[in-house]
């Protein structure tokens, strides 16, 4: 089967499980995405489809085709990359795919189980992505740092890299705030100086505090203190 035939079959399958009400809801959450490119497939349904499709002989043909026409095709692409068990192949597939991500939802849904056994070297890729000029590659890199490097793998230089990111992109800075809020819950003593010493830009600083205060993983005492660290906008 040709790549074109594979793509046409996948698109037909996705439209067969379309939920128009969900499409309208999801499109409103992604202002960077043209609504006409959103089919409207709920994530559990897409994950189930990816699991089934991943066992066929058509995966390679699908992954060859970039860019995709539909939002759900991009999400499917990411879910299929998750299934790649060989670490070098997984990274190569990611490097091909990441430049085509155009929204936060596709960016954030990818969880790379393959890298868990390679965290000592995966950090090199994460730092490379964080240094990218592409906003969603930067967001993805910070997301990976948050997902895999806030517990046993944590090192003080990692939050420093996130703090040093300079961007006017909302979705980059929102991820930076999300990272620091999560880091406060897991590495409070290492992270609180970033707020006490105002090492972040004002927007990210205040958004970090907001998200931390909303978190159930931050103690009431910590929340009270965080409220005193808010910075007034100039």
Coordinates of N, CA and C in Angstrom, one line a residue:
X1 N 0.8 -1.2 0.0 CA 0.0 0.0 0.0 C 0.9 1.2 0.0
X2 N 0.6 2.2 -0.9 CA 1.4 3.4 -0.9 C 1.1 4.3 0.3
X3 N 2.0 5.3 0.5 CA 1.8 6.2 1.6 C 0.5 7.0 1.4
X4 N 0.2 7.4 0.2 CA -1.0 8.1 -0.1 C -2.2 7.3 0.3
X5 N -2.2 6.0 0.0 CA -3.4 5.2 0.3 C -3.5 5.0 1.8
X6 N -2.3 4.9 2.5 CA -2.3 4.7 3.9 C -2.9 6.0 4.6
X7 N -2.5 7.1 4.1 CA -3.0 8.4 4.7 C -4.5 8.5 4.4
X8 N -5.0 8.2 3.2 CA -6.4 8.3 2.9 C -7.2 7.3 3.8
X9 N -6.7 6.1 4.1 CA -7.4 5.2 4.9 C -7.4 5.6 6.4
X10 N -6.3 6.2 6.8 CA -6.3 6.7 8.2 C -7.3 7.9 8.4
X11 N -7.3 8.8 7.4 CA -8.2 9.9 7.5 C -9.7 9.4 7.5
X12 N -10.0 8.4 6.7 CA -11.3 7.8 6.7 C -11.7 7.2 8.1
X13 N -10.7 6.5 8.6 CA -10.9 5.9 10.0 C -11.2 7.0 11.0
X14 N -10.4 8.1 11.0 CA -10.6 9.1 11.9 C -11.9 9.8 11.8
X15 N -12.3 10.1 10.6 CA -13.6 10.7 10.4 C -14.8 9.8 10.8
X16 N -14.5 8.5 10.8 CA -15.5 7.5 11.2 C -15.8 7.6 12.7
X17 N -14.8 8.1 13.5 CA -15.0 8.2 15.0 C -15.0 9.7 15.4
X18 N -15.5 10.5 14.5 CA -15.6 12.0 14.7 C -16.7 12.3 15.7
X19 N -16.4 13.3 16.5 CA -17.4 13.8 17.4 C -17.4 15.3 17.2
X20 N -18.4 15.8 16.5 CA -18.5 17.2 16.1 C -18.5 18.2 17.3
X21 N -19.3 17.8 18.3 CA -19.3 18.7 19.5 C -18.0 18.8 20.1
X22 N -17.2 17.7 20.2 CA -15.9 17.7 20.7 C -15.0 18.5 19.9
X23 N -15.1 18.5 18.5 CA -14.3 19.3 17.6 C -14.5 20.7 17.9
X24 N -15.7 21.2 18.1 CA -16.0 22.6 18.4 C -15.3 23.0 19.7
X25 N -15.4 22.2 20.7 CA -14.9 22.4 22.0 C -13.3 22.5 21.9
X26 N -12.7 21.5 21.3 CA -11.3 21.4 21.2 C -10.7 22.6 20.4
X27 N -11.4 22.9 19.3 CA -10.9 24.0 18.4 C -10.8 25.3 19.2
X28 N -11.7 25.6 20.1 CA -11.7 26.8 20.9 C -10.5 26.9 21.8
X29 N -9.9 25.7 22.2 CA -8.8 25.7 23.1 C -7.5 25.9 22.4
X30 N -7.5 25.8 21.0 CA -6.3 25.9 20.2 C -6.4 27.0 19.2
X31 N -6.2 28.3 19.6 CA -6.3 29.4 18.7 C -5.3 29.4 17.6
X32 N -4.2 28.7 17.7 CA -3.2 28.6 16.7 C -3.5 27.6 15.6
X33 N -4.6 26.9 15.7 CA -5.0 25.8 14.8 C -6.2 26.2 14.0
X34 N -6.2 26.1 12.7 CA -7.4 26.3 11.9 C -8.4 25.2 12.2
X35 N -9.6 25.6 12.6 CA -10.7 24.7 12.9 C -11.0 23.7 11.8
X36 N -10.8 24.1 10.6 CA -11.1 23.2 9.5 C -10.1 22.0 9.5
X37 N -9.0 22.1 10.2 CA -8.1 21.0 10.2 C -8.3 20.1 11.5
X38 N -9.3 20.4 12.2 CA -9.6 19.6 13.4 C -10.8 18.6 13.1
X39 N -10.6 17.3 13.2 CA -11.7 16.4 12.9 C -12.6 16.3 14.0
X40 N -12.1 16.1 15.2 CA -12.9 16.0 16.4 C -12.9 14.5 16.9
X41 N -11.8 14.0 17.3 CA -11.6 12.7 17.8 C -11.2 12.8 19.3
X42 N -12.0 12.2 20.2 CA -11.6 12.2 21.6 C -10.3 11.5 21.8
X43 N -9.5 12.0 22.8 CA -8.2 11.4 23.0 C -8.2 9.9 23.3
X44 N -9.1 9.4 24.2 CA -9.1 7.9 24.4 C -9.4 7.1 23.2
X45 N -10.3 7.6 22.3 CA -10.5 7.0 21.0 C -9.3 7.0 20.1
X46 N -8.6 8.1 20.1 CA -7.4 8.2 19.3 C -6.3 7.3 19.8
X47 N -6.2 7.2 21.1 CA -5.2 6.3 21.7 C -5.5 4.9 21.4
X48 N -6.7 4.5 21.4 CA -7.1 3.1 21.1 C -6.8 2.9 19.6
X49 N -7.1 3.8 18.8 CA -6.8 3.7 17.4 C -5.3 3.5 17.1
X50 N -4.5 4.4 17.8 CA -3.1 4.3 17.6 C -2.5 3.0 18.1
X51 N -3.0 2.4 19.1 CA -2.6 1.1 19.6 C -2.9 0.0 18.6
X52 N -4.0 0.1 18.0 CA -4.4 -0.9 17.0 C -3.6 -0.6 15.7
X53 N -3.5 0.6 15.2 CA -2.8 0.9 14.0 C -1.3 0.6 14.1
X54 N -0.8 0.8 15.3 CA 0.6 0.6 15.6 C 1.0 -0.9 15.4
X55 N 0.1 -1.8 15.3 CA 0.4 -3.2 15.1 C 0.3 -3.6 13.7
X56 N 0.0 -2.7 12.8 CA -0.1 -3.0 11.3 C 1.2 -2.7 10.6
X57 N 1.2 -3.1 9.4 CA 2.4 -2.9 8.5 C 2.5 -1.5 7.9
X58 N 1.5 -0.7 8.2 CA 1.4 0.6 7.6 C 2.0 1.8 8.4
X59 N 2.5 1.5 9.5 CA 3.1 2.5 10.4 C 4.2 3.3 9.7
X60 N 5.1 2.6 9.2 CA 6.3 3.3 8.5 C 5.8 4.2 7.4
X61 N 4.9 3.8 6.6 CA 4.4 4.6 5.5 C 3.7 5.9 6.1
X62 N 3.0 5.7 7.1 CA 2.3 6.9 7.7 C 3.3 7.9 8.3
X63 N 4.3 7.4 9.0 CA 5.3 8.2 9.6 C 6.2 8.9 8.6
X64 N 6.3 8.4 7.4 CA 7.1 9.0 6.3 C 6.4 10.3 5.8
X65 N 5.1 10.5 6.0 CA 4.4 11.6 5.4 C 4.4 12.8 6.4
X66 N 5.0 13.9 6.1 CA 4.9 15.1 6.8 C 5.0 16.3 5.8
X67 N 4.3 17.3 6.0 CA 3.3 17.6 7.1 C 2.0 16.9 6.9
X68 N 1.2 16.7 7.9 CA -0.1 16.2 7.9 C -1.1 17.3 7.7
X69 N -2.3 16.9 7.2 CA -3.4 17.8 7.0 C -4.2 18.1 8.2
X70 N -4.4 17.1 9.0 CA -5.3 17.2 10.2 C -4.6 17.2 11.5
X71 N -5.1 17.9 12.5 CA -4.6 17.9 13.8 C -4.5 16.5 14.4
X72 N -5.6 15.7 14.2 CA -5.5 14.4 14.8 C -4.5 13.5 14.1
X73 N -4.1 13.7 12.9 CA -3.1 13.0 12.2 C -1.7 13.3 12.9
X74 N -1.6 14.6 13.3 CA -0.3 14.9 14.0 C -0.3 14.2 15.4
X75 N -1.5 14.2 16.1 CA -1.5 13.5 17.4 C -1.2 12.0 17.2
X76 N -1.8 11.4 16.2 CA -1.5 10.0 15.9 C -0.1 9.8 15.6
X77 N 0.5 10.7 14.9 CA 2.0 10.6 14.6 C 2.8 10.6 15.9
X78 N 2.4 11.5 16.8 CA 3.1 11.5 18.1 C 2.9 10.2 18.9
X79 N 1.7 9.7 18.9 CA 1.4 8.5 19.6 C 2.1 7.3 19.0
X80 N 2.3 7.3 17.7 CA 3.1 6.2 17.1 C 4.5 6.3 17.4
X81 N 5.1 7.5 17.6 CA 6.5 7.7 18.0 C 6.6 7.1 19.4
X82 N 5.6 7.3 20.2 CA 5.7 6.7 21.6 C 5.9 5.2 21.5
X83 N 5.5 4.5 20.5 CA 5.6 3.1 20.4 C 6.9 2.6 19.9
X84 N 7.8 3.5 19.4 CA 9.1 3.1 18.9 C 10.0 2.7 20.1
X85 N 10.4 1.4 20.1 CA 11.2 0.9 21.2 C 12.7 1.2 21.1
X86 N 13.2 1.3 19.9 CA 14.6 1.6 19.8 C 14.9 3.0 20.0
X87 N 15.8 3.3 21.0 CA 16.0 4.7 21.4 C 16.5 5.6 20.2
X88 N 17.5 5.2 19.4 CA 18.0 6.1 18.3 C 16.9 6.3 17.3
X89 N 16.1 5.3 17.0 CA 15.0 5.5 16.0 C 13.9 6.4 16.6
X90 N 13.7 6.4 17.9 CA 12.7 7.2 18.5 C 13.1 8.7 18.4
X91 N 14.4 9.0 18.7 CA 14.9 10.3 18.7 C 14.9 10.9 17.2
X92 N 15.3 10.0 16.3 CA 15.3 10.4 14.9 C 13.8 10.8 14.4
X93 N 12.9 10.0 14.8 CA 11.5 10.2 14.5 C 11.0 11.5 15.1
X94 N 11.4 11.8 16.3 CA 11.0 13.0 17.0 C 11.6 14.2 16.3
X95 N 12.9 14.1 15.9 CA 13.5 15.3 15.2 C 12.9 15.6 13.9
X96 N 12.3 14.6 13.2 CA 11.6 14.8 12.0 C 10.2 15.5 12.2
X97 N 9.6 15.1 13.3 CA 8.2 15.5 13.6 C 8.1 16.8 14.3
X98 N 8.9 17.1 15.3 CA 8.8 18.3 16.1 C 8.6 19.6 15.4
X99 N 9.4 19.8 14.3 CA 9.2 21.1 13.6 C 7.8 21.4 13.0
X100 N 7.0 20.3 12.9 CA 5.7 20.4 12.4 C 4.6 20.6 13.4
X101 N 4.9 20.6 14.7 CA 3.9 20.8 15.7 C 3.6 22.3 15.8
X102 N 2.3 22.6 15.8 CA 1.8 24.0 15.7 C 0.8 24.3 16.8
X103 N 0.8 23.5 17.9 CA -0.1 23.8 19.0 C 0.3 23.1 20.3
X104 N -0.2 23.6 21.4 CA 0.2 23.1 22.7 C -0.3 21.7 23.0
X105 N -1.4 21.3 22.4 CA -2.0 20.0 22.8 C -1.3 18.9 22.2
X106 N -0.9 19.0 20.9 CA -0.1 17.9 20.3 C 1.3 17.9 21.0
X107 N 1.8 19.0 21.3 CA 3.1 19.1 22.0 C 3.1 18.4 23.3
X108 N 2.1 18.5 24.1 CA 2.1 18.1 25.5 C 1.6 16.6 25.7
X109 N 1.0 16.0 24.6 CA 0.4 14.7 24.8 C 1.5 13.6 24.6
X110 N 2.6 13.9 24.1 CA 3.6 12.9 23.8 C 4.4 12.5 25.1
X111 N 4.3 11.2 25.5 CA 5.1 10.7 26.6 C 6.0 9.6 26.1
X112 N 7.3 9.7 26.3 CA 8.3 8.8 25.7 C 8.8 7.8 26.6
X113 N 8.1 6.7 26.7 CA 8.5 5.6 27.6 C 9.9 5.0 27.2
X114 N 10.2 5.1 26.0 CA 11.4 4.5 25.5 C 12.6 5.2 26.1
X115 N 12.5 6.5 26.4 CA 13.7 7.2 26.9 C 14.0 7.0 28.4
X116 N 13.0 6.3 29.1 CA 13.2 6.1 30.6 C 14.5 5.4 30.9
X117 N 14.9 4.5 30.0 CA 16.1 3.7 30.3 C 17.4 4.5 29.8
X118 N 17.2 5.7 29.2 CA 18.3 6.4 28.6 C 18.3 7.8 29.1
X119 N 17.9 8.1 30.3 CA 17.8 9.5 30.8 C 19.1 10.1 30.9
X120 N 20.2 9.3 31.1 CA 21.5 9.9 31.2 C 22.0 10.6 29.9
X121 N 21.5 10.0 28.7 CA 21.9 10.7 27.5 C 20.7 11.5 26.9
X122 N 19.5 11.1 27.2 CA 18.3 11.9 26.7 C 18.4 13.3 27.1
X123 N 19.0 13.7 28.2 CA 19.1 15.0 28.6 C 19.8 15.9 27.6
X124 N 20.7 15.3 26.8 CA 21.4 16.1 25.8 C 20.4 16.5 24.7
X125 N 19.4 15.7 24.4 CA 18.4 16.0 23.4 C 17.5 17.1 24.0
X126 N 17.1 16.9 25.2 CA 16.3 17.9 25.9 C 16.9 19.3 25.9
X127 N 18.1 19.4 26.2 CA 18.8 20.7 26.2 C 18.9 21.3 24.8
X128 N 19.1 20.4 23.8 CA 19.1 20.9 22.4 C 17.8 21.4 22.0
X129 N 16.7 20.8 22.4 CA 15.4 21.2 22.0 C 15.1 22.6 22.7
X130 N 15.4 22.7 24.0 CA 15.2 23.9 24.7 C 15.9 25.1 24.1
X131 N 17.0 24.8 23.5 CA 17.8 25.9 22.8 C 17.3 26.2 21.4
X132 N 16.2 25.6 21.0 CA 15.7 25.8 19.6 C 15.1 27.1 19.4
X133 N 14.9 27.5 18.2 CA 14.2 28.8 17.8 C 12.7 28.5 17.6
X134 N 12.3 27.3 17.5 CA 10.9 26.9 17.3 C 10.2 26.8 18.6
X135 N 9.1 27.6 18.8 CA 8.4 27.7 20.1 C 7.9 26.4 20.6
X136 N 7.4 25.5 19.8 CA 6.8 24.3 20.3 C 7.9 23.2 20.5
X137 N 9.1 23.4 19.8 CA 10.2 22.5 20.2 C 10.7 22.9 21.5
X138 N 10.8 24.2 21.8 CA 11.2 24.6 23.1 C 10.3 24.1 24.2
X139 N 9.0 24.3 23.9 CA 7.9 23.8 24.9 C 8.1 22.3 25.1
X140 N 8.3 21.6 24.1 CA 8.4 20.1 24.2 C 9.6 19.8 25.1
X141 N 10.8 20.5 24.8 CA 12.0 20.2 25.6 C 11.8 20.5 27.1
X142 N 11.1 21.6 27.4 CA 10.8 22.0 28.8 C 9.9 20.9 29.4
X143 N 8.9 20.5 28.6 CA 8.0 19.5 29.1 C 8.7 18.2 29.4
X144 N 9.6 17.8 28.6 CA 10.4 16.6 28.9 C 11.3 16.7 30.2
X145 N 11.8 17.9 30.3 CA 12.6 18.2 31.6 C 11.7 18.1 32.8
X146 N 10.5 18.6 32.7 CA 9.5 18.6 33.8 C 9.1 17.1 34.0
X147 N 8.9 16.4 33.0 CA 8.3 15.0 33.1 C 9.4 14.0 33.7
X148 N 10.6 14.2 33.3 CA 11.6 13.1 33.6 C 12.8 13.6 34.5
X149 N 12.9 14.9 34.8 CA 14.1 15.3 35.5 C 13.8 16.2 36.7
X150 N 12.7 15.9 37.4 CA 12.4 16.6 38.6 C 12.5 15.7 39.9
X151 N 12.8 14.5 39.7 CA 12.9 13.6 40.8 C 14.3 13.1 41.0
X152 N 14.6 11.9 40.9 CA 16.0 11.4 41.1 C 17.0 12.0 40.1
X153 N 16.5 12.3 38.9 CA 17.4 12.8 37.9 C 17.7 14.3 38.0
X154 N 17.1 15.0 39.0 CA 17.2 16.4 39.1 C 18.6 16.9 39.3
X155 N 18.9 18.0 38.6 CA 20.2 18.7 38.9 C 19.9 20.2 38.9
X156 N 20.6 20.9 39.7 CA 20.3 22.4 39.9 C 20.5 23.2 38.6
X157 N 21.3 22.6 37.6 CA 21.5 23.4 36.4 C 20.3 23.3 35.5
X158 N 19.4 22.4 35.7 CA 18.2 22.2 34.8 C 17.2 23.4 34.9
X159 N 16.8 23.8 36.1 CA 15.9 25.0 36.2 C 16.6 26.2 35.7
X160 N 17.9 26.3 35.8 CA 18.6 27.4 35.3 C 18.5 27.6 33.8
X161 N 18.5 26.4 33.1 CA 18.3 26.4 31.7 C 16.9 27.0 31.3
X162 N 15.9 26.6 32.1 CA 14.5 27.1 31.8 C 14.4 28.5 32.1
X163 N 15.1 29.0 33.2 CA 15.0 30.4 33.5 C 15.7 31.3 32.5
X164 N 16.7 30.7 31.8 CA 17.5 31.5 30.8 C 16.8 31.6 29.5
X165 N 15.7 30.8 29.3 CA 14.9 30.9 28.0 C 14.3 32.3 27.9
X166 N 14.5 33.0 26.8 CA 13.9 34.3 26.6 C 13.0 34.2 25.4
X167 N 11.7 34.4 25.6 CA 10.8 34.2 24.6 C 9.6 35.2 24.8
X168 N 9.0 35.6 23.7 CA 7.7 36.4 23.7 C 6.5 35.5 23.5
X169 N 6.8 34.2 23.3 CA 5.7 33.3 22.9 C 5.0 32.9 24.2
X170 N 3.7 33.1 24.2 CA 2.8 32.7 25.3 C 2.9 31.3 25.7
X171 N 2.9 30.4 24.7 CA 2.9 28.9 25.0 C 4.3 28.4 25.5
X172 N 5.3 29.2 25.2 CA 6.7 28.9 25.8 C 6.7 29.3 27.2
X173 N 6.3 30.5 27.5 CA 6.3 31.1 28.9 C 5.3 30.4 29.8
X174 N 4.2 29.9 29.2 CA 3.3 29.2 30.1 C 3.9 27.8 30.5
X175 N 4.6 27.2 29.6 CA 5.3 26.0 30.0 C 6.4 26.2 31.0
X176 N 7.1 27.3 30.8 CA 8.1 27.7 31.8 C 7.5 27.8 33.2
X177 N 6.4 28.5 33.3 CA 5.7 28.7 34.6 C 5.2 27.3 35.1
X178 N 4.7 26.5 34.2 CA 4.2 25.2 34.6 C 5.4 24.4 35.2
X179 N 6.6 24.5 34.5 CA 7.7 23.8 35.0 C 8.1 24.2 36.4
X180 N 8.2 25.5 36.6 CA 8.6 26.0 37.9 C 7.6 25.7 39.0
X181 N 6.3 25.8 38.7 CA 5.3 25.4 39.7 C 5.4 24.0 40.1
X182 N 5.6 23.1 39.1 CA 5.8 21.7 39.4 C 7.1 21.4 40.1
X183 N 8.1 22.2 39.7 CA 9.4 22.0 40.4 C 9.3 22.5 41.9
X184 N 8.5 23.5 42.2 CA 8.3 23.9 43.6 C 7.8 22.7 44.4
X185 N 6.9 22.0 43.8 CA 6.2 20.9 44.5 C 7.2 19.7 44.8
X186 N 8.2 19.6 43.9 CA 9.2 18.5 44.0 C 10.5 18.8 44.5
X187 N 11.0 20.1 44.3 CA 12.3 20.5 44.7 C 12.2 21.9 45.3
X188 N 11.4 22.1 46.3 CA 11.0 23.4 46.8 C 12.3 24.2 47.2
X189 N 13.2 23.7 48.0 CA 14.3 24.4 48.4 C 15.2 24.9 47.3
X190 N 15.3 24.1 46.2 CA 16.1 24.4 45.1 C 15.5 25.5 44.2
X191 N 14.2 25.6 44.2 CA 13.5 26.4 43.3 C 13.0 27.7 43.9
X192 N 12.7 27.8 45.2 CA 12.2 29.0 45.8 C 13.1 30.2 45.6
X193 N 14.4 30.1 45.5 CA 15.3 31.2 45.3 C 15.0 31.9 43.9
X194 N 14.5 31.2 43.0 CA 14.2 31.8 41.7 C 13.1 32.9 41.8
X195 N 12.2 32.7 42.8 CA 11.1 33.6 43.0 C 11.6 34.7 44.0
X196 N 12.3 34.3 45.1 CA 12.8 35.2 46.1 C 13.7 36.2 45.5
X197 N 14.5 35.8 44.5 CA 15.6 36.7 43.9 C 15.1 37.2 42.6
X198 N 13.9 36.9 42.2 CA 13.3 37.5 41.0 C 14.1 37.2 39.8
X199 N 14.5 35.9 39.6 CA 15.3 35.5 38.5 C 14.5 35.3 37.2
X200 N 13.2 35.4 37.3 CA 12.3 35.2 36.1 C 11.7 36.5 35.7
X201 N 11.3 36.6 34.4 CA 10.5 37.8 34.0 C 9.2 37.8 34.8
X202 N 8.7 39.0 34.9 CA 7.5 39.3 35.8 C 6.3 38.4 35.4
X203 N 6.0 38.2 34.1 CA 4.8 37.4 33.8 C 5.0 36.0 34.2
X204 N 6.2 35.4 33.9 CA 6.4 34.0 34.3 C 6.5 33.8 35.8
X205 N 7.1 34.8 36.4 CA 7.2 34.8 37.9 C 5.8 34.7 38.5
X206 N 4.9 35.6 38.1 CA 3.6 35.6 38.7 C 2.7 34.4 38.3
X207 N 2.9 34.0 37.1 CA 2.2 32.8 36.6 C 2.6 31.6 37.4
X208 N 3.9 31.5 37.6 CA 4.4 30.3 38.4 C 3.8 30.3 39.8
X209 N 3.7 31.5 40.4 CA 3.1 31.5 41.8 C 1.6 31.2 41.7
X210 N 0.9 31.7 40.7 CA -0.5 31.4 40.5 C -0.7 29.9 40.4
X211 N 0.0 29.2 39.5 CA -0.1 27.8 39.3 C 0.3 27.0 40.5
X212 N 1.3 27.4 41.2 CA 1.7 26.7 42.4 C 0.6 26.8 43.5
X213 N 0.0 28.0 43.6 CA -1.0 28.2 44.6 C -2.3 27.3 44.3
X214 N -2.5 27.0 43.0 CA -3.6 26.2 42.6 C -3.3 24.7 42.8
X215 N -2.0 24.4 43.0 CA -1.6 23.0 43.1 C -1.9 22.4 44.5
X216 N -2.4 21.1 44.5 CA -2.6 20.4 45.8 C -1.3 19.9 46.4
X217 N -0.3 20.0 45.6 CA 1.0 19.4 46.1 C 1.8 20.5 46.9
X218 N 1.4 21.7 46.9 CA 2.0 22.8 47.6 C 1.3 22.9 49.0
X219 N 2.1 23.0 50.1 CA 1.4 23.1 51.4 C 0.8 24.5 51.6
X220 N -0.2 24.5 52.5 CA -0.8 25.8 52.8 C 0.2 26.9 53.3
X221 N 1.2 26.5 54.0 CA 2.3 27.4 54.5 C 3.1 27.9 53.3
X222 N 3.4 27.0 52.4 CA 4.2 27.4 51.2 C 3.3 28.4 50.4
X223 N 2.0 28.1 50.2 CA 1.2 29.0 49.5 C 1.1 30.4 50.1
X224 N 1.0 30.4 51.4 CA 0.9 31.7 52.0 C 2.2 32.5 51.8
X225 N 3.3 31.9 51.8 CA 4.6 32.6 51.5 C 4.7 33.0 50.1
X226 N 4.3 32.1 49.2 CA 4.3 32.4 47.7 C 3.5 33.7 47.4
X227 N 2.4 33.9 48.1 CA 1.5 35.0 47.9 C 2.3 36.3 48.2
X228 N 3.2 36.3 49.1 CA 4.0 37.5 49.4 C 5.1 37.8 48.4
X229 N 5.3 36.9 47.5 CA 6.4 37.0 46.5 C 5.9 37.6 45.2
X230 N 4.6 37.8 45.1 CA 4.0 38.3 43.8 C 4.7 39.7 43.5
X231 N 4.8 39.9 42.2 CA 5.5 41.1 41.8 C 4.4 42.0 41.0
X232 N 4.3 43.2 41.3 CA 3.4 44.1 40.6 C 3.9 44.4 39.2
X233 N 3.0 44.4 38.3 CA 3.4 44.7 36.9 C 3.8 46.1 36.8
X234 N 4.8 46.4 35.9 CA 5.3 47.8 35.7 C 4.3 48.5 34.8

